PDB file of C-alpha atoms in Angstrom:
ATOM      1  CA  UNK A  14      -6.159 -32.083 -45.802  1.00  0.00           C
ATOM      2  CA  UNK A  15      -6.876 -31.658 -49.504  1.00  0.00           C
ATOM      3  CA  UNK A  16      -4.312 -30.468 -52.029  1.00  0.00           C
ATOM      4  CA  UNK A  17      -5.978 -27.000 -51.926  1.00  0.00           C
ATOM      5  CA  UNK A  18      -5.224 -26.659 -48.233  1.00  0.00           C
ATOM      6  CA  UNK A  19      -8.780 -27.275 -46.999  1.00  0.00           C
ATOM      7  CA  UNK A  20      -9.708 -29.884 -44.416  1.00  0.00           C
ATOM      8  CA  UNK A  21     -11.521 -32.933 -45.682  1.00  0.00           C
ATOM      9  CA  UNK A  22     -14.232 -33.334 -43.063  1.00  0.00           C
ATOM     10  CA  UNK A  23     -15.204 -36.772 -44.353  1.00  0.00           C
ATOM     11  CA  UNK A  24     -11.877 -38.251 -43.211  1.00  0.00           C
ATOM     12  CA  UNK A  25     -11.081 -39.230 -39.655  1.00  0.00           C
ATOM     13  CA  UNK A  26      -9.375 -36.476 -37.640  1.00  0.00           C
ATOM     14  CA  UNK A  27      -7.515 -38.831 -35.279  1.00  0.00           C
ATOM     15  CA  UNK A  28      -4.242 -38.116 -37.045  1.00  0.00           C
ATOM     16  CA  UNK A  29      -4.790 -34.375 -36.837  1.00  0.00           C
ATOM     17  CA  UNK A  30      -5.625 -34.554 -33.124  1.00  0.00           C
ATOM     18  CA  UNK A  31      -2.572 -36.695 -32.434  1.00  0.00           C
ATOM     19  CA  UNK A  32      -0.350 -34.315 -34.350  1.00  0.00           C
ATOM     20  CA  UNK A  33      -1.861 -31.331 -32.550  1.00  0.00           C
ATOM     21  CA  UNK A  34      -1.405 -32.894 -29.091  1.00  0.00           C
ATOM     22  CA  UNK A  35       2.163 -33.916 -29.968  1.00  0.00           C
ATOM     23  CA  UNK A  36       2.946 -30.358 -31.095  1.00  0.00           C
ATOM     24  CA  UNK A  37       1.488 -28.907 -27.878  1.00  0.00           C
ATOM     25  CA  UNK A  38       3.465 -31.374 -25.738  1.00  0.00           C
ATOM     26  CA  UNK A  39       6.702 -30.512 -27.554  1.00  0.00           C
ATOM     27  CA  UNK A  40       6.107 -26.780 -27.258  1.00  0.00           C
ATOM     28  CA  UNK A  41       5.394 -27.060 -23.539  1.00  0.00           C
ATOM     29  CA  UNK A  42       8.747 -28.768 -22.981  1.00  0.00           C
ATOM     30  CA  UNK A  43      10.689 -25.905 -24.530  1.00  0.00           C
ATOM     31  CA  UNK A  44      12.048 -23.217 -22.231  1.00  0.00           C
ATOM     32  CA  UNK A  45      10.154 -20.201 -23.497  1.00  0.00           C
ATOM     33  CA  UNK A  46      11.593 -17.756 -20.908  1.00  0.00           C
ATOM     34  CA  UNK A  47      15.267 -17.969 -21.737  1.00  0.00           C
ATOM     35  CA  UNK A  48      17.215 -15.442 -19.720  1.00  0.00           C
ATOM     36  CA  UNK A  49      14.241 -14.316 -17.654  1.00  0.00           C
ATOM     37  CA  UNK A  50      14.773 -16.700 -14.769  1.00  0.00           C
ATOM     38  CA  UNK A  51      12.131 -15.982 -12.142  1.00  0.00           C
ATOM     39  CA  UNK A  52      11.047 -12.667 -13.613  1.00  0.00           C
ATOM     40  CA  UNK A  53       7.997 -11.336 -11.831  1.00  0.00           C
ATOM     41  CA  UNK A  54       7.709 -14.237  -9.409  1.00  0.00           C
ATOM     42  CA  UNK A  55       9.772 -13.002  -6.471  1.00  0.00           C
ATOM     43  CA  UNK A  56       9.064  -9.301  -6.178  1.00  0.00           C
ATOM     44  CA  UNK A  57       9.957  -7.577  -2.908  1.00  0.00           C
ATOM     45  CA  UNK A  58       7.369  -4.895  -3.604  1.00  0.00           C
ATOM     46  CA  UNK A  59       3.959  -5.062  -2.058  1.00  0.00           C
ATOM     47  CA  UNK A  60       1.082  -2.698  -2.773  1.00  0.00           C
ATOM     48  CA  UNK A  61       0.425   0.001  -0.209  1.00  0.00           C
ATOM     49  CA  UNK A  62      -2.203   2.641   0.169  1.00  0.00           C
ATOM     50  CA  UNK A  63       0.508   5.251  -0.475  1.00  0.00           C
ATOM     51  CA  UNK A  64       1.264   4.007  -3.993  1.00  0.00           C
ATOM     52  CA  UNK A  65      -2.082   5.137  -5.376  1.00  0.00           C
ATOM     53  CA  UNK A  66      -1.712   8.595  -6.864  1.00  0.00           C
ATOM     54  CA  UNK A  67      -5.391   9.473  -7.110  1.00  0.00           C
ATOM     55  CA  UNK A  68      -6.465  12.279  -4.788  1.00  0.00           C
ATOM     56  CA  UNK A  69     -10.128  12.129  -3.773  1.00  0.00           C
ATOM     57  CA  UNK A  70      -9.840  14.940  -1.219  1.00  0.00           C
ATOM     58  CA  UNK A  71     -12.547  17.509  -0.854  1.00  0.00           C
ATOM     59  CA  UNK A  72     -11.537  21.030   0.148  1.00  0.00           C
ATOM     60  CA  UNK A  73     -14.910  22.276   1.335  1.00  0.00           C
ATOM     61  CA  UNK A  74     -18.093  20.703   2.620  1.00  0.00           C
ATOM     62  CA  UNK A  75     -21.539  22.019   1.759  1.00  0.00           C
ATOM     63  CA  UNK A  76     -23.210  23.719   4.758  1.00  0.00           C
ATOM     64  CA  UNK A  77     -20.012  23.609   6.850  1.00  0.00           C
ATOM     65  CA  UNK A  78     -19.174  27.171   7.948  1.00  0.00           C
ATOM     66  CA  UNK A  79     -16.068  28.569   6.251  1.00  0.00           C
ATOM     67  CA  UNK A  80     -14.315  29.207   9.566  1.00  0.00           C
ATOM     68  CA  UNK A  81     -14.270  25.481  10.365  1.00  0.00           C
ATOM     69  CA  UNK A  82     -11.318  23.773   8.656  1.00  0.00           C
ATOM     70  CA  UNK A  83     -11.492  20.624   6.519  1.00  0.00           C
ATOM     71  CA  UNK A  84      -8.531  18.280   6.950  1.00  0.00           C
ATOM     72  CA  UNK A  85      -6.703  17.609   3.644  1.00  0.00           C
ATOM     73  CA  UNK A  86      -5.754  15.048   2.416  1.00  0.00           C
ATOM     74  CA  UNK A  87      -8.961  13.230   3.132  1.00  0.00           C
ATOM     75  CA  UNK A  88     -10.759  10.325   1.480  1.00  0.00           C
ATOM     76  CA  UNK A  89     -13.616  12.388   0.020  1.00  0.00           C
ATOM     77  CA  UNK A  90     -16.143  10.252   1.901  1.00  0.00           C
ATOM     78  CA  UNK A  91     -18.197  13.006   3.520  1.00  0.00           C
ATOM     79  CA  UNK A  92     -21.493  12.117   5.139  1.00  0.00           C
ATOM     80  CA  UNK A  93     -23.779  14.923   6.290  1.00  0.00           C
ATOM     81  CA  UNK A  94     -26.718  14.209   8.573  1.00  0.00           C
ATOM     82  CA  UNK A  95     -29.123  16.185  10.718  1.00  0.00           C
ATOM     83  CA  UNK A  96     -30.463  14.611  13.893  1.00  0.00           C
ATOM     84  CA  UNK A  97     -32.095  16.088  16.983  1.00  0.00           C
ATOM     85  CA  UNK A  98     -31.238  19.676  16.074  1.00  0.00           C
ATOM     86  CA  UNK A  99     -27.591  18.925  15.266  1.00  0.00           C
ATOM     87  CA  UNK A 100     -25.866  19.057  11.896  1.00  0.00           C
ATOM     88  CA  UNK A 101     -23.131  16.382  11.657  1.00  0.00           C
ATOM     89  CA  UNK A 102     -20.319  16.110   9.123  1.00  0.00           C
ATOM     90  CA  UNK A 103     -18.225  12.927   9.042  1.00  0.00           C
ATOM     91  CA  UNK A 104     -15.276  11.985   6.849  1.00  0.00           C
ATOM     92  CA  UNK A 105     -11.987  10.091   7.018  1.00  0.00           C
ATOM     93  CA  UNK A 106      -8.324  10.380   6.161  1.00  0.00           C
ATOM     94  CA  UNK A 107      -5.387   7.983   5.972  1.00  0.00           C
ATOM     95  CA  UNK A 108      -3.293  10.346   8.117  1.00  0.00           C
ATOM     96  CA  UNK A 109      -2.319   9.385  11.648  1.00  0.00           C
ATOM     97  CA  UNK A 110      -4.537  10.614  14.458  1.00  0.00           C
ATOM     98  CA  UNK A 111      -1.799  12.788  16.006  1.00  0.00           C
ATOM     99  CA  UNK A 112      -1.328  14.718  12.752  1.00  0.00           C
ATOM    100  CA  UNK A 113      -5.082  15.338  12.473  1.00  0.00           C
ATOM    101  CA  UNK A 114      -5.294  16.396  16.146  1.00  0.00           C
ATOM    102  CA  UNK A 115      -2.433  18.878  15.729  1.00  0.00           C
ATOM    103  CA  UNK A 116      -4.014  20.247  12.545  1.00  0.00           C
ATOM    104  CA  UNK A 117      -7.410  20.931  14.130  1.00  0.00           C
ATOM    105  CA  UNK A 118      -5.977  22.508  17.285  1.00  0.00           C
ATOM    106  CA  UNK A 119      -3.807  24.834  15.197  1.00  0.00           C
ATOM    107  CA  UNK A 120      -6.414  25.708  12.562  1.00  0.00           C
ATOM    108  CA  UNK A 121      -9.268  26.248  15.007  1.00  0.00           C
ATOM    109  CA  UNK A 122      -7.025  28.635  16.942  1.00  0.00           C
ATOM    110  CA  UNK A 123      -6.100  30.400  13.668  1.00  0.00           C
ATOM    111  CA  UNK A 124      -9.839  30.837  12.967  1.00  0.00           C
ATOM    112  CA  UNK A 125     -10.293  32.439  16.429  1.00  0.00           C
ATOM    113  CA  UNK A 126     -12.243  29.559  17.978  1.00  0.00           C
ATOM    114  CA  UNK A 127     -11.840  29.216  21.764  1.00  0.00           C
ATOM    115  CA  UNK A 128     -11.221  25.719  23.088  1.00  0.00           C
ATOM    116  CA  UNK A 129     -13.729  25.125  25.905  1.00  0.00           C
ATOM    117  CA  UNK A 130     -13.290  21.436  26.809  1.00  0.00           C
ATOM    118  CA  UNK A 131     -11.169  18.471  25.814  1.00  0.00           C
ATOM    119  CA  UNK A 132     -12.174  14.863  26.478  1.00  0.00           C
ATOM    120  CA  UNK A 133      -9.837  12.026  25.648  1.00  0.00           C
ATOM    121  CA  UNK A 134     -11.144   8.471  25.573  1.00  0.00           C
ATOM    122  CA  UNK A 135      -8.035   6.332  25.221  1.00  0.00           C
ATOM    123  CA  UNK A 136      -9.919   3.009  25.096  1.00  0.00           C
ATOM    124  CA  UNK A 137     -11.674   4.205  21.928  1.00  0.00           C
ATOM    125  CA  UNK A 138      -8.571   6.085  20.683  1.00  0.00           C
ATOM    126  CA  UNK A 139     -10.773   9.184  20.463  1.00  0.00           C
ATOM    127  CA  UNK A 140     -10.477  12.829  21.386  1.00  0.00           C
ATOM    128  CA  UNK A 141     -13.367  15.293  21.550  1.00  0.00           C
ATOM    129  CA  UNK A 142     -13.219  19.069  21.747  1.00  0.00           C
ATOM    130  CA  UNK A 143     -15.840  21.693  22.332  1.00  0.00           C
ATOM    131  CA  UNK A 144     -15.130  25.084  20.740  1.00  0.00           C
ATOM    132  CA  UNK A 145     -16.872  28.424  21.055  1.00  0.00           C
ATOM    133  CA  UNK A 146     -16.807  31.509  18.833  1.00  0.00           C
ATOM    134  CA  UNK A 147     -19.123  34.489  19.172  1.00  0.00           C
ATOM    135  CA  UNK A 148     -22.436  32.834  20.062  1.00  0.00           C
ATOM    136  CA  UNK A 149     -21.690  29.533  18.285  1.00  0.00           C
ATOM    137  CA  UNK A 150     -20.587  26.211  19.753  1.00  0.00           C
ATOM    138  CA  UNK A 151     -19.265  23.173  17.906  1.00  0.00           C
ATOM    139  CA  UNK A 152     -17.815  19.797  18.801  1.00  0.00           C
ATOM    140  CA  UNK A 153     -15.108  17.960  16.888  1.00  0.00           C
ATOM    141  CA  UNK A 154     -14.315  14.275  17.349  1.00  0.00           C
ATOM    142  CA  UNK A 155     -11.151  12.636  16.003  1.00  0.00           C
ATOM    143  CA  UNK A 156     -11.059   8.837  16.171  1.00  0.00           C
ATOM    144  CA  UNK A 157      -7.821   7.058  15.230  1.00  0.00           C
ATOM    145  CA  UNK A 158      -6.770   3.614  14.059  1.00  0.00           C
ATOM    146  CA  UNK A 159     -10.074   2.551  12.544  1.00  0.00           C
ATOM    147  CA  UNK A 160      -9.102   0.092   9.788  1.00  0.00           C
ATOM    148  CA  UNK A 161      -6.075   2.267   8.871  1.00  0.00           C
ATOM    149  CA  UNK A 162      -8.207   5.426   8.808  1.00  0.00           C
ATOM    150  CA  UNK A 163      -8.677   8.371  11.117  1.00  0.00           C
ATOM    151  CA  UNK A 164     -12.284   9.548  11.332  1.00  0.00           C
ATOM    152  CA  UNK A 165     -13.349  13.140  11.840  1.00  0.00           C
ATOM    153  CA  UNK A 166     -16.803  14.180  12.991  1.00  0.00           C
ATOM    154  CA  UNK A 167     -17.909  17.793  13.345  1.00  0.00           C
ATOM    155  CA  UNK A 168     -21.171  18.537  15.165  1.00  0.00           C
ATOM    156  CA  UNK A 169     -22.905  21.918  14.970  1.00  0.00           C
ATOM    157  CA  UNK A 170     -26.162  22.774  16.738  1.00  0.00           C
ATOM    158  CA  UNK A 171     -28.720  24.028  14.228  1.00  0.00           C
ATOM    159  CA  UNK A 172     -29.457  27.729  14.786  1.00  0.00           C
ATOM    160  CA  UNK A 173     -33.156  28.436  15.304  1.00  0.00           C
TER     161      UNK A 173
END
């Protein structure tokens, strides 16, 4: 280095490199976390889906009649399709299947829907209902334990 503090690039830098490596080696031997012990290395906490405070729930679904309830909280992942004269709405929630089942049975009754049939398919962890109100019929499927989600599918015949 010159007397002005600038590097002299015409001189060999071996001494500078040696000094730099020696300084790094010395610094790495110092205990730089005095008093911290194992801070942050042995946490008992693990992330869960319940720790995320963002609510993506939707409260209504386009084209779903108002007298058909939407389970909340849900994951906001609504898919709407029309196939073979049937309008289908599908979405999911992190709630347990039993809670979702109880919700739909209660809310459909509150909306004056009559339960016509119930089919339970235990191998698929699925329940299906057929409801009737006035001249309308709908089917609701609730499928549990699908990658920590419960899936809801509502099927409505398209009125012609």
